[in-house]
């Protein structure tokens, strides 16, 4: 098989084709979509999703799912925002540390409960979704972090940097690159794939499933925490009842579109990045096409289901394979 | 060839362990370590504690009145119990409630007569349930992720239909189902009790009911036993859609209006009720009785927190914690009784 053929057969190729087709179609209908400004808006829109998607991807690869990231994002954003508000004299990185570490701690709890009690992660994280949201209401006293409490340098990170690309964009792609390095070149990174591919074989190969799984949930939480800071930088406020609500579904949509299999063991950083970009393009294209923003969730839901069906047919050798096995 | 591949010869000669058959547990013990018993005990304790804290709880009428909010979800939870016993899960009922209620509202606004609008809503429930069932049984996708997808899709379609406005102005005979009483019991509670009895009998004594347990215990064994697994699962998802649309109509009646965010976040409440009732998350075990008791337990706890002036947002903490604790407990109990 030639290199090009192999490239075309890769999962990522399908997503890339979808992305190019989408951009092409939208640009044909509304030529002003195809512009540097749109690219800028898309690039700006996605860091939030991208950072959290890296965590969710690792969780899905390990054959789990993390529904609580929206609440973790909210919690970390509130925690960091309260540091900014109540201790304005502290340097910015203290707030960052608080955000990321609180996210990591909440993710760690998820991992601990899932592995110790051997419970399905979907139910556990559905519980912590609610639990963390409640905690963040208690922590914040149901009060919003106002725009003038968010430090100026943090806001600027969403706008500029020395090289004219906003810092948060640079951070997001740096996180993606680091994730790629971690998953490709470290032993633990490969073990995550092994666990997801075959959870019962992994321990027989000497993989310590429990610590690795806990690590994956912790990373997912930490990245959601980082996303919380990006949220504060980009939107300039944090509201306990709004920040991060429903965010988990956007992220899961992006990751599933990116070709990460819900059955574990399959998924790549490149695919996830493309999935995030496709979702970001949809988000930006809707108003340009004059479609009401109310359609956004319906489209996300539809895309998830389509991606699932495609994933299913690919794994079972196309439609014929699916139909042949459909007998039982 | 290295020696690791061969069985190590140094293992001791196999000693035959003669194990005596364990004496059957006394009946009271079997009954006592059922998760439903735990739910019942918790229910009694919660009621006693609550009535100590506030005289309101001694009043049955007060509890029944304040229960209507949770009872709508509890009715859906009854069907969800069957779905989970069969080894699947449905996270989309809350979104189905919203979409079918918004369809009802839109149809009513479009000038259709009420019975037709109600019919549209029920039909939508059937179609949504069948759609879930199709994806799970025909395309063989895992129900966990499918119903996350349809959850977003259905809620999104409700948003498309209703925008961010609420649709109201329903005729007065339709509005206020929670204020219609049979004796001192509000109509939704009557529906819940009747549905519990019917579904309890269905699950307990009909062949279909027993087959649901068998599917959840071992799907492969069930297929070999000639059980029409896919047909039954399809039926369960359709039932889930239908009951969701009924619950959606009840919410529409109680509030007198519908919005796309109707019952948002209620997937947690529904799963919580089922889990509190001791249904095994991996399928094959559980009962309608447990779900029935759990619904009342939740009503007492939630009403108790509201009476104690705990903010509704802070109550989320307790709900999340309860969900996690209840699955841990149920798992522990089943692990014990399986030995």
Coordinates of C-alpha atoms in Angstrom, one line a residue, chain B residues 42-273:
Chain B
X42 CA -33.8 4.7 54.8
X43 CA -37.3 5.8 53.9
X44 CA -38.5 5.1 57.4
X45 CA -35.5 6.8 59.0
X46 CA -35.8 9.8 56.7
X47 CA -39.5 10.2 57.5
X48 CA -38.9 10.0 61.2
X49 CA -36.0 12.5 61.1
X50 CA -37.9 14.8 58.9
X51 CA -41.1 14.8 61.0
X52 CA -38.9 15.5 64.1
X53 CA -37.4 18.5 62.3
X54 CA -40.6 19.9 60.9
X55 CA -44.2 19.2 61.9
X56 CA -45.2 19.5 58.2
X57 CA -44.0 16.0 57.6
X58 CA -46.5 14.4 60.0
X59 CA -49.1 15.6 57.5
X60 CA -49.5 13.1 54.7
X61 CA -51.3 15.7 52.6
X62 CA -48.3 18.0 52.6
X63 CA -46.0 15.3 51.5
X64 CA -48.3 14.2 48.7
X65 CA -48.7 17.8 47.5
X66 CA -45.0 18.5 47.5
X67 CA -44.3 15.2 45.8
X68 CA -45.7 16.1 42.4
X69 CA -42.5 17.6 41.0
X70 CA -40.5 14.4 41.6
X71 CA -43.4 12.0 40.8
X72 CA -43.2 13.0 37.1
X73 CA -39.6 11.8 37.0
X74 CA -40.4 8.8 39.2
X75 CA -43.0 7.6 36.6
X76 CA -40.3 7.6 34.0
X77 CA -37.9 6.0 36.4
X78 CA -40.3 3.0 36.6
X79 CA -39.7 2.2 32.9
X80 CA -36.1 3.1 33.2
X81 CA -35.8 0.4 35.8
X82 CA -36.9 -2.2 33.3
X83 CA -34.4 -0.7 30.7
X84 CA -31.5 -1.0 33.2
X85 CA -32.5 -4.5 34.4
X86 CA -32.3 -5.5 30.7
X87 CA -28.7 -4.3 30.7
X88 CA -29.2 -1.1 28.8
X89 CA -29.5 2.5 29.8
X90 CA -31.5 5.4 28.5
X91 CA -30.2 8.9 29.4
X92 CA -32.5 10.7 27.0
X93 CA -36.0 10.6 28.7
X94 CA -35.6 14.1 30.1
X95 CA -34.9 15.4 26.6
X96 CA -37.7 13.4 25.2
X97 CA -40.0 15.0 27.8
X98 CA -38.9 18.4 26.6
X99 CA -39.3 17.7 22.9
X100 CA -42.6 15.9 23.1
X101 CA -44.0 18.7 25.4
X102 CA -42.7 21.4 23.0
X103 CA -44.2 19.5 20.0
X104 CA -47.5 19.5 22.0
X105 CA -47.2 23.2 22.6
X106 CA -46.3 24.0 19.0
X107 CA -49.2 21.9 17.7
X108 CA -51.6 23.6 20.1
X109 CA -50.3 27.0 19.0
X110 CA -50.8 26.0 15.4
X111 CA -54.5 25.7 16.1
X112 CA -54.8 22.0 16.3
X113 CA -57.5 20.8 18.8
X114 CA -56.1 19.6 22.1
X115 CA -56.7 15.8 21.6
X116 CA -54.7 16.0 18.4
X117 CA -51.9 18.0 20.1
X118 CA -51.8 15.4 22.8
X119 CA -51.8 12.7 20.2
X120 CA -48.9 14.3 18.4
X121 CA -46.9 14.4 21.7
X122 CA -47.5 10.8 22.4
X123 CA -46.7 9.8 18.9
X124 CA -43.4 11.8 19.2
X125 CA -42.6 9.8 22.3
X126 CA -43.1 6.5 20.4
X127 CA -41.0 7.7 17.5
X128 CA -38.2 8.9 19.7
X129 CA -38.2 5.7 21.7
X130 CA -38.2 3.7 18.5
X131 CA -35.3 5.8 17.2
X132 CA -33.2 5.0 20.3
X133 CA -34.3 1.3 20.0
X134 CA -33.3 1.3 16.3
X135 CA -29.8 2.6 17.0
X136 CA -29.3 0.2 19.9
X137 CA -30.9 -3.0 18.6
X138 CA -30.4 -2.7 14.8
X139 CA -27.2 -0.7 14.5
X140 CA -25.9 -2.3 17.7
X141 CA -24.5 0.8 19.2
X142 CA -24.0 1.0 22.9
X143 CA -27.0 2.6 24.5
X144 CA -24.9 4.7 26.9
X145 CA -23.4 6.8 24.1
X146 CA -26.4 6.6 21.8
X147 CA -28.7 8.1 24.4
X148 CA -26.2 10.8 25.1
X149 CA -26.3 11.7 21.4
X150 CA -30.1 11.6 21.2
X151 CA -30.3 13.5 24.5
X152 CA -28.5 16.4 22.8
X153 CA -30.4 15.9 19.6
X154 CA -33.9 15.9 21.2
X155 CA -33.1 18.8 23.5
X156 CA -31.7 20.7 20.5
X157 CA -34.8 20.0 18.4
X158 CA -37.0 21.2 21.3
X159 CA -34.8 24.4 21.2
X160 CA -35.4 24.8 17.5
X161 CA -39.1 24.4 17.9
X162 CA -39.7 26.6 20.9
X163 CA -36.7 29.0 20.7
X164 CA -36.1 30.6 24.1
X165 CA -39.8 31.5 24.5
X166 CA -42.3 29.6 26.5
X167 CA -45.5 28.4 24.9
X168 CA -48.6 28.6 27.1
X169 CA -52.2 29.5 27.1
X170 CA -53.6 26.0 27.3
X171 CA -57.3 25.5 28.1
X172 CA -58.1 25.5 31.7
X173 CA -59.2 21.8 31.8
X174 CA -55.7 20.8 30.8
X175 CA -53.8 23.0 33.3
X176 CA -53.0 22.1 36.9
X177 CA -53.0 18.3 36.9
X178 CA -51.2 18.5 40.3
X179 CA -54.2 20.2 41.8
X180 CA -56.7 17.6 40.7
X181 CA -57.3 15.3 43.6
X182 CA -58.6 11.8 44.1
X183 CA -59.5 12.1 47.8
X184 CA -56.4 13.7 49.2
X185 CA -54.1 12.2 46.5
X186 CA -53.1 14.3 43.5
X187 CA -53.7 12.7 40.1
X188 CA -50.0 12.4 39.2
X189 CA -49.4 10.3 42.4
X190 CA -52.4 8.1 41.5
X191 CA -50.9 7.6 38.0
X192 CA -47.5 6.7 39.7
X193 CA -49.0 4.2 42.1
X194 CA -51.1 2.6 39.3
X195 CA -48.1 2.4 37.0
X196 CA -46.0 0.9 39.8
X197 CA -48.5 -1.8 40.4
X198 CA -48.9 -2.6 36.7
X199 CA -45.3 -2.6 35.9
X200 CA -44.5 -4.5 39.1
X201 CA -46.9 -7.2 38.1
X202 CA -45.6 -7.1 34.5
X203 CA -42.0 -7.6 35.7
X204 CA -42.8 -10.0 38.4
X205 CA -45.2 -12.5 37.0
X206 CA -45.4 -12.3 33.2
X207 CA -43.1 -14.2 30.9
X208 CA -41.9 -11.0 29.3
X209 CA -41.0 -9.6 32.7
X210 CA -38.9 -12.6 33.6
X211 CA -37.2 -12.6 30.2
X212 CA -36.1 -9.0 30.9
X213 CA -34.2 -10.3 33.9
X214 CA -32.7 -13.1 31.9
X215 CA -31.5 -10.7 29.2
X216 CA -29.9 -8.5 31.8
X217 CA -28.2 -11.4 33.5
X218 CA -26.7 -12.9 30.4
X219 CA -27.7 -11.7 27.0
X220 CA -25.9 -14.5 25.2
X221 CA -27.7 -17.1 27.3
X222 CA -31.0 -15.3 26.7
X223 CA -30.4 -15.5 22.9
X224 CA -29.6 -19.2 23.2
X225 CA -32.7 -19.7 25.2
X226 CA -34.7 -18.4 22.3
X227 CA -35.7 -15.1 23.9
X228 CA -36.3 -12.4 21.4
X229 CA -33.8 -10.1 22.9
X230 CA -33.8 -7.3 20.3
X231 CA -37.6 -7.2 20.1
X232 CA -37.9 -6.9 23.9
X233 CA -35.3 -4.2 24.1
X234 CA -36.9 -2.3 21.2
X235 CA -40.2 -2.6 23.2
X236 CA -38.5 -1.2 26.3
X237 CA -37.0 1.8 24.5
X238 CA -40.4 2.6 22.9
X239 CA -42.1 2.3 26.3
X240 CA -39.5 4.7 27.7
X241 CA -40.3 7.2 24.9
X242 CA -44.0 6.9 25.5
X243 CA -43.8 7.3 29.2
X244 CA -41.5 10.3 28.8
X245 CA -44.0 12.0 26.6
X246 CA -46.8 11.3 29.1
X247 CA -44.5 12.8 31.9
X248 CA -43.8 15.7 29.6
X249 CA -47.5 16.4 29.2
X250 CA -47.9 16.2 33.0
X251 CA -45.2 18.9 33.4
X252 CA -46.9 21.0 30.8
X253 CA -50.1 20.7 32.7
X254 CA -48.5 21.5 36.0
X255 CA -46.6 24.5 34.8
X256 CA -49.3 25.6 32.3
X257 CA -46.6 26.2 29.7
X258 CA -43.7 24.5 28.0
X259 CA -40.1 25.6 27.3
X260 CA -37.2 23.8 25.6
X261 CA -35.4 23.5 29.0
X262 CA -38.3 21.6 30.6
X263 CA -36.9 18.9 32.9
X264 CA -33.3 19.9 32.1
X265 CA -30.9 17.9 34.2
X266 CA -33.6 15.5 35.1
X267 CA -31.6 12.5 33.7
X268 CA -29.8 12.6 37.0
X269 CA -33.0 12.5 39.0
X270 CA -34.3 9.5 37.1
X271 CA -31.1 7.5 37.3
X272 CA -30.8 8.4 40.9
X273 CA -34.3 7.1 41.7

